Coordinates of C-alpha atoms in Angstrom, one line a residue:
M1 CA -4.0 -29.7 -4.5
K2 CA -7.4 -28.8 -3.1
I3 CA -8.3 -26.1 -0.7
C4 CA -9.6 -28.0 2.3
R5 CA -10.2 -25.2 4.8
A6 CA -10.0 -21.5 5.4
R7 CA -9.5 -19.3 8.5
L8 CA -10.3 -15.6 9.0
T9 CA -8.8 -13.7 11.9
P10 CA -10.1 -10.2 12.6
Y11 CA -7.3 -7.9 13.9
G12 CA -6.6 -4.4 15.0
L13 CA -3.1 -2.7 15.0
P14 CA -2.7 0.5 17.0
L15 CA -0.3 3.1 15.7
T16 CA 2.6 4.2 17.9
R17 CA 1.6 7.8 17.0
R18 CA -1.5 9.3 15.5
L19 CA -1.0 10.2 11.8
Q20 CA -2.7 13.2 10.2
T21 CA -4.0 12.7 6.7
A22 CA -6.1 14.8 4.3
H23 CA -9.1 12.7 5.5
G24 CA -8.5 13.1 9.2
W25 CA -6.5 11.5 12.0
L26 CA -5.6 7.8 11.9
D27 CA -4.7 5.9 15.1
E28 CA -5.5 2.3 14.3
R29 CA -5.7 -0.1 11.3
R30 CA -8.2 -2.9 11.2
G31 CA -8.1 -5.9 8.9
W32 CA -8.5 -9.6 8.4
L33 CA -5.9 -12.3 8.1
L34 CA -6.9 -15.0 5.7
E35 CA -5.3 -18.5 5.7
L36 CA -6.1 -21.0 3.0
E37 CA -4.9 -24.6 3.7
T38 CA -4.6 -27.3 1.1
D39 CA -4.9 -31.1 1.5
S40 CA -1.1 -31.3 1.3
G41 CA -0.8 -29.2 4.4
A42 CA 0.5 -26.0 2.7
R43 CA -0.9 -22.7 3.9
G44 CA -1.2 -19.6 1.9
R45 CA -1.8 -16.3 3.7
G46 CA -3.3 -13.0 2.6
D47 CA -4.1 -9.7 4.4
A48 CA -7.2 -7.6 3.9
C49 CA -6.9 -4.2 5.5
P50 CA -9.2 -1.7 3.7
F51 CA -8.4 1.9 4.1
P52 CA -9.4 3.5 6.4
G53 CA -10.5 0.3 8.0
L54 CA -13.8 1.6 9.4
P55 CA -14.9 -0.7 12.3
I56 CA -18.7 0.0 12.1
S57 CA -19.9 1.7 9.0
D58 CA -20.8 -0.2 5.9
S59 CA -20.0 2.8 3.7
A60 CA -17.0 2.9 1.4
G61 CA -13.7 4.2 2.9
S62 CA -12.4 7.6 2.3
G63 CA -9.9 8.2 -0.5
F64 CA -9.7 4.8 -2.2
G65 CA -13.3 3.8 -2.4
M66 CA -12.7 0.5 -0.6
E67 CA -15.1 -1.7 1.3
S68 CA -15.5 -1.2 5.0
W69 CA -13.8 -3.4 7.5
R70 CA -17.0 -5.2 8.4
S71 CA -18.1 -5.6 4.8
C72 CA -14.6 -7.0 3.9
G73 CA -14.9 -9.7 6.5
Q74 CA -18.3 -10.7 5.1
R75 CA -17.0 -10.8 1.6
L76 CA -14.0 -12.9 2.6
E77 CA -16.2 -15.4 4.4
A78 CA -18.4 -15.8 1.4
L79 CA -15.4 -16.1 -0.9
A80 CA -13.8 -18.7 1.3
G81 CA -17.0 -20.7 1.2
A82 CA -16.9 -20.7 -2.6
L83 CA -13.2 -21.7 -2.7
V84 CA -13.0 -24.5 -0.2
G85 CA -13.1 -27.8 -1.9
R86 CA -11.7 -26.5 -5.2
S87 CA -8.3 -27.3 -6.8
I88 CA -5.8 -24.5 -6.8
A89 CA -4.5 -25.7 -10.2
D90 CA -7.2 -23.8 -12.0
R91 CA -6.2 -20.3 -11.0
A92 CA -8.2 -18.7 -13.8
A93 CA -11.5 -20.2 -12.4
L94 CA -10.6 -19.2 -8.9
G95 CA -9.9 -15.7 -10.0
E96 CA -13.2 -15.5 -11.8
I97 CA -15.0 -16.5 -8.6
C98 CA -13.3 -13.6 -6.8
A99 CA -14.0 -11.1 -9.6
T100 CA -17.6 -12.1 -9.9
R101 CA -18.5 -12.3 -6.2
A102 CA -16.5 -9.4 -4.9
P103 CA -16.1 -6.8 -7.7
D104 CA -16.4 -3.9 -5.3
A105 CA -14.2 -5.4 -2.5
P106 CA -10.6 -5.0 -3.6
A107 CA -9.1 -5.6 -0.1
A108 CA -10.9 -9.0 0.0
R109 CA -9.7 -9.9 -3.5
F110 CA -6.2 -8.9 -2.6
A111 CA -6.1 -11.2 0.4
V112 CA -7.3 -14.2 -1.6
D113 CA -4.9 -13.3 -4.5
C114 CA -2.0 -13.2 -2.0
A115 CA -3.0 -16.5 -0.4
F116 CA -3.0 -18.1 -3.9
H117 CA 0.4 -16.6 -4.7
E118 CA 2.0 -17.9 -1.6
L119 CA 0.5 -21.4 -2.2
A120 CA 1.9 -21.3 -5.8
A121 CA 5.3 -20.2 -4.6
L122 CA 5.4 -22.8 -1.8
D123 CA 4.6 -25.5 -4.4
R124 CA 7.7 -24.4 -6.4
S125 CA 9.8 -23.9 -3.2
S126 CA 10.4 -20.3 -4.3
S127 CA 9.7 -16.8 -3.0
V128 CA 6.7 -14.9 -4.3
A129 CA 9.1 -12.4 -5.8
D130 CA 10.6 -15.1 -7.9
L131 CA 7.1 -16.2 -9.0
L132 CA 6.2 -12.7 -10.1
A133 CA 9.4 -11.7 -11.8
D134 CA 9.7 -11.7 -15.6
P135 CA 11.5 -14.9 -16.5
A136 CA 13.4 -13.0 -19.3
G137 CA 14.3 -10.2 -17.0
P138 CA 16.7 -9.7 -14.1
R139 CA 16.5 -11.6 -10.8
P140 CA 14.3 -10.0 -8.1
Q141 CA 16.0 -7.4 -6.1
S142 CA 17.3 -8.4 -2.7
S143 CA 16.9 -5.0 -1.1
L144 CA 14.8 -1.9 -1.9
A145 CA 15.2 1.8 -1.2
V146 CA 12.3 3.0 0.9
N147 CA 11.1 6.4 1.9
A148 CA 10.7 7.6 5.5
L149 CA 7.2 8.8 6.4
I150 CA 7.1 11.9 8.5
S151 CA 4.3 11.6 11.1
A152 CA 4.8 15.0 12.8
S153 CA 2.5 17.8 11.8
R154 CA 4.1 21.0 13.2
P155 CA 7.1 22.6 11.5
G156 CA 9.4 22.3 14.5
E157 CA 8.4 18.7 15.1
I158 CA 8.8 17.8 11.4
A159 CA 12.3 19.2 11.4
A160 CA 13.3 17.2 14.5
E161 CA 11.8 13.9 13.2
A162 CA 13.4 14.4 9.7
L163 CA 16.9 14.9 11.3
A164 CA 16.5 11.7 13.3
L165 CA 15.4 9.7 10.2
R166 CA 18.3 11.3 8.2
E167 CA 20.7 10.1 10.9
A168 CA 19.2 6.6 10.5
G169 CA 20.2 6.6 6.8
F170 CA 17.1 7.5 4.9
E171 CA 17.5 9.6 1.7
T172 CA 13.8 10.1 0.7
F173 CA 11.2 11.7 3.0
K174 CA 7.5 11.7 2.6
L175 CA 5.2 14.3 4.1
K176 CA 1.4 14.2 3.9
L177 CA -0.4 17.5 3.1
G178 CA -4.0 18.6 2.7
A179 CA -5.3 18.6 6.2
A180 CA -4.3 22.3 6.8
S181 CA -4.4 25.3 4.6
P182 CA -2.1 25.5 1.6
A183 CA -0.2 28.3 3.3
D184 CA 0.4 26.2 6.4
D185 CA 1.3 23.2 4.2
F186 CA 4.0 25.3 2.5
K187 CA 5.5 26.2 5.9
R188 CA 5.6 22.5 6.8
V189 CA 7.4 21.6 3.6
E190 CA 9.7 24.6 4.0
A191 CA 10.7 23.4 7.5
L192 CA 11.4 19.9 6.1
R193 CA 13.7 21.2 3.4
A194 CA 15.5 23.6 5.8
A195 CA 16.1 20.7 8.1
L196 CA 17.4 18.3 5.4
G197 CA 19.4 20.6 3.3
S198 CA 19.6 20.3 -0.5
G199 CA 20.6 16.7 -0.9
P200 CA 17.8 14.4 0.3
L201 CA 14.6 13.9 -1.7
I202 CA 11.2 15.1 -0.5
R203 CA 8.0 13.7 -1.8
L204 CA 4.5 15.0 -0.8
D205 CA 1.1 13.5 -0.7
A206 CA -2.1 15.6 -0.8
N207 CA -4.6 12.6 -1.1
G208 CA -6.6 14.7 -3.6
A209 CA -7.4 17.4 -1.1
W210 CA -6.9 20.5 -3.4
S211 CA -8.7 22.2 -6.2
R212 CA -6.9 22.7 -9.5
E213 CA -6.3 26.3 -8.6
Q214 CA -5.0 25.6 -5.1
A215 CA -2.7 22.9 -6.4
S216 CA -1.3 25.0 -9.3
S217 CA -0.6 27.9 -6.9
L218 CA 1.1 25.8 -4.2
L219 CA 3.2 23.8 -6.6
R220 CA 4.5 26.9 -8.2
E221 CA 5.5 28.1 -4.8
L222 CA 7.1 24.8 -4.0
K223 CA 9.2 24.6 -7.1
P224 CA 12.3 26.2 -5.5
L225 CA 12.3 23.6 -2.7
E226 CA 13.2 20.9 -5.3
I227 CA 10.4 18.4 -4.6
E228 CA 10.9 14.9 -6.0
L229 CA 7.1 14.5 -6.7
I230 CA 3.7 15.0 -5.3
E231 CA 1.1 12.3 -5.0
Q232 CA -2.5 13.0 -6.0
P233 CA -2.6 16.8 -5.7
V234 CA -6.2 16.9 -7.1
A235 CA -9.2 14.6 -7.0
A236 CA -8.8 11.1 -8.3
D237 CA -11.1 11.5 -11.2
D238 CA -9.7 14.9 -12.3
I239 CA -7.5 13.6 -15.1
E240 CA -7.5 16.9 -16.9
G241 CA -6.4 18.6 -13.7
L242 CA -3.5 16.1 -13.3
L243 CA -2.5 16.6 -16.9
A244 CA -2.5 20.4 -16.6
L245 CA -0.3 20.2 -13.5
R246 CA 2.1 17.8 -15.2
L247 CA 2.4 20.0 -18.2
A248 CA 3.0 23.0 -16.0
G249 CA 6.2 21.3 -14.8
H250 CA 6.6 22.9 -11.4
V251 CA 6.6 19.5 -9.5
P252 CA 6.5 16.0 -11.0
I253 CA 3.0 14.5 -10.6
A254 CA 2.3 11.0 -9.2
A255 CA -1.2 9.4 -9.4
D256 CA -2.3 7.3 -6.5
E257 CA -6.0 7.2 -5.7
S258 CA -6.7 7.6 -9.5
L259 CA -5.7 4.0 -10.0
A260 CA -8.5 2.7 -7.7
D261 CA -11.1 3.1 -10.5
P262 CA -10.1 1.0 -13.6
A263 CA -11.8 3.4 -16.0
V264 CA -10.0 6.4 -14.5
A265 CA -6.7 4.5 -14.5
R266 CA -7.0 3.6 -18.2
A267 CA -7.7 7.3 -19.0
L268 CA -4.8 8.4 -16.9
I269 CA -2.3 6.1 -18.7
A270 CA -3.8 6.8 -22.1
T271 CA -3.3 10.6 -21.7
H272 CA 0.0 10.3 -19.8
A273 CA -1.6 12.6 -17.1
A274 CA 1.0 11.8 -14.5
D275 CA 4.8 11.3 -14.5
V276 CA 4.6 8.4 -12.1
V277 CA 2.0 5.9 -10.9
V278 CA 1.8 4.7 -7.3
L279 CA 1.0 1.0 -7.1
K280 CA -1.0 -0.1 -4.1
P281 CA -1.7 -3.8 -4.8
A282 CA -4.3 -3.9 -2.0
V283 CA -6.3 -1.1 -3.7
L284 CA -5.9 -2.7 -7.2
G285 CA -7.3 -6.0 -6.0
G286 CA -4.2 -8.2 -6.2
L287 CA -0.6 -8.6 -7.2
G288 CA -1.5 -9.7 -10.8
A289 CA -3.5 -6.5 -11.3
A290 CA -0.6 -4.4 -10.0
L291 CA 1.8 -6.0 -12.4
R292 CA -0.4 -5.2 -15.3
F293 CA -0.6 -1.6 -14.3
A294 CA 3.2 -1.4 -13.9
R295 CA 3.7 -2.8 -17.4
A296 CA 1.1 -0.5 -18.9
A297 CA 2.7 2.5 -17.2
A298 CA 6.1 1.6 -18.4
A299 CA 4.8 1.2 -22.0
A300 CA 3.4 4.7 -21.7
G301 CA 6.7 6.1 -20.5
M302 CA 5.6 6.6 -16.9
G303 CA 7.6 5.6 -13.8
C304 CA 6.2 3.6 -10.9
F305 CA 6.9 2.7 -7.3
V306 CA 5.0 0.4 -4.8
T307 CA 3.5 1.4 -1.5
G308 CA 1.6 -0.5 1.2
L309 CA -1.7 0.6 2.6
M310 CA -0.4 0.8 6.2
D311 CA -1.5 -2.8 6.5
S312 CA 0.0 -5.6 8.6
A313 CA 3.4 -7.2 8.1
L314 CA 1.7 -9.8 5.8
G315 CA 0.1 -7.2 3.6
L316 CA 3.2 -5.2 3.6
G317 CA 5.2 -8.3 2.7
A318 CA 3.1 -8.9 -0.4
A319 CA 3.8 -5.4 -1.6
I320 CA 7.5 -5.9 -0.9
H321 CA 7.7 -9.0 -3.0
L322 CA 5.9 -7.1 -5.8
A323 CA 8.4 -4.3 -5.6
A324 CA 11.3 -6.7 -5.6
A325 CA 10.0 -8.4 -8.8
L326 CA 9.8 -5.1 -10.7
P327 CA 12.8 -3.5 -12.5
D328 CA 14.5 -0.9 -10.4
G329 CA 13.0 2.4 -11.6
G330 CA 15.1 4.7 -9.4
F331 CA 12.3 5.5 -7.0
A332 CA 12.2 4.7 -3.3
H333 CA 9.2 2.6 -2.4
G334 CA 6.6 3.4 0.3
L335 CA 7.2 0.2 2.3
G336 CA 8.8 1.4 5.5
T337 CA 5.6 1.5 7.5
S338 CA 6.0 -1.4 9.9
T339 CA 7.6 0.9 12.5
L340 CA 4.3 2.8 12.8
F341 CA 2.7 0.0 14.8
D342 CA 3.0 -0.9 18.5
F343 CA 3.1 -4.5 17.5
D344 CA 2.3 -6.6 14.4
L345 CA 1.1 -10.0 13.1
A346 CA 4.6 -10.9 12.1
P347 CA 8.1 -9.4 12.4
G348 CA 8.5 -6.3 10.2
P349 CA 11.2 -6.2 7.5
E350 CA 14.7 -5.2 8.3
I351 CA 15.7 -1.7 7.2
R352 CA 19.3 -0.7 7.0
S353 CA 20.3 2.8 6.1
G354 CA 17.1 3.5 4.2
R355 CA 17.1 0.1 2.3
L356 CA 14.7 -2.7 3.1
V357 CA 15.9 -6.3 3.1
V358 CA 13.5 -8.5 1.0
P359 CA 12.6 -11.7 2.7
A360 CA 14.1 -14.6 0.8
G361 CA 11.2 -17.1 0.9
P362 CA 9.8 -19.6 0.4
G363 CA 6.5 -17.9 0.0
W364 CA 6.5 -14.6 1.8
G365 CA 9.5 -15.6 3.9
I366 CA 7.6 -14.3 6.9
E367 CA 6.5 -16.3 10.0
T368 CA 3.4 -15.2 11.8
D369 CA 4.0 -14.1 15.3
P370 CA 1.6 -15.9 17.7
E371 CA 2.0 -13.3 20.4
G372 CA 1.4 -10.4 18.1
L373 CA -1.6 -12.1 16.5
A374 CA -3.1 -12.8 20.0
R375 CA -2.7 -9.1 21.0
A376 CA -4.2 -7.9 17.7
R377 CA -7.1 -10.3 17.6
L378 CA -10.5 -8.5 17.7
G379 CA -12.7 -11.6 18.0
E380 CA -13.1 -15.3 17.4
D381 CA -11.6 -16.8 14.2
I382 CA -14.0 -17.8 11.5
E383 CA -13.4 -21.3 10.2
V384 CA -14.7 -22.4 6.8
L385 CA -14.8 -26.1 6.0
P386 CA -16.2 -28.1 3.1

């Protein structure tokens, strides 16, 4: 099969409620939907939604060092032009094109990689999870435990939201920190634990906002609150700081943004500087890269779980298939973000009592919603032909 055409659709998805992060407030996600069509009529889809999805600036995004929204579209158009007319049988050559032409555009590479994976799965009449799973291992999981993301920022509102989510059946709750002072952050976590009681799990995410000293002091205070883990308490490249916090043992340490730089990620795994790694395939540049990180982490005795990048239902779907293909490591995944949007490019996954139902396939097992796509569209489609 040859790629005979490509289509890029620019989109914007407003959040139902503004979300506060260590890098500021977030009220919209912007991305690009990529479709690659073959001469057999098959269509592979991929989502590129760089964080934080800056609409104008050409500078790198905060936190994950990703390309801007505008730059991502330009890279995708150039990649599509290089891929149209080529056979999808030579995946290695196509991957080399992406690596060579977009080395600093992980969101664009992720979208192309996802489209390739869906085409390969459709060719086998299987789901992408089946395609990714170790043939010698267990079958892909049909459902996944997911955490609930707390969007409120004030202690009283946090408690009320947590109780509602607990009533819906969630067992793991995630709270973002780092936008306020460490003292205020402690009060927010304290309110969450008081509302939930001693059973449910609480995980935190500082997005690298603290110094080593701030992180050490706050994690020591948080220890009695029985925190499951904290994601990226210090800067992404501070491997020594992460290791010191892990060895202190107050709260288990998870590395997130640290994986965005391959050299830093290698050092992280080599030194076992974290207890857990957070796999964001959109940041890592593709599903294949994420699988390699998962295997390297497991070999080093580190746990892992998968999260999306607050991307569309198509990008989230790719992360879901990756998580389903991995062995169950006992951690809830960060894949319950579809409810954050007013509308989406496709129906979001079904979540029952804190467990997400994995679409069965073929491909992603997700049908694009024409109405949602029309509402999200930010401009004319870009068509790429031979």
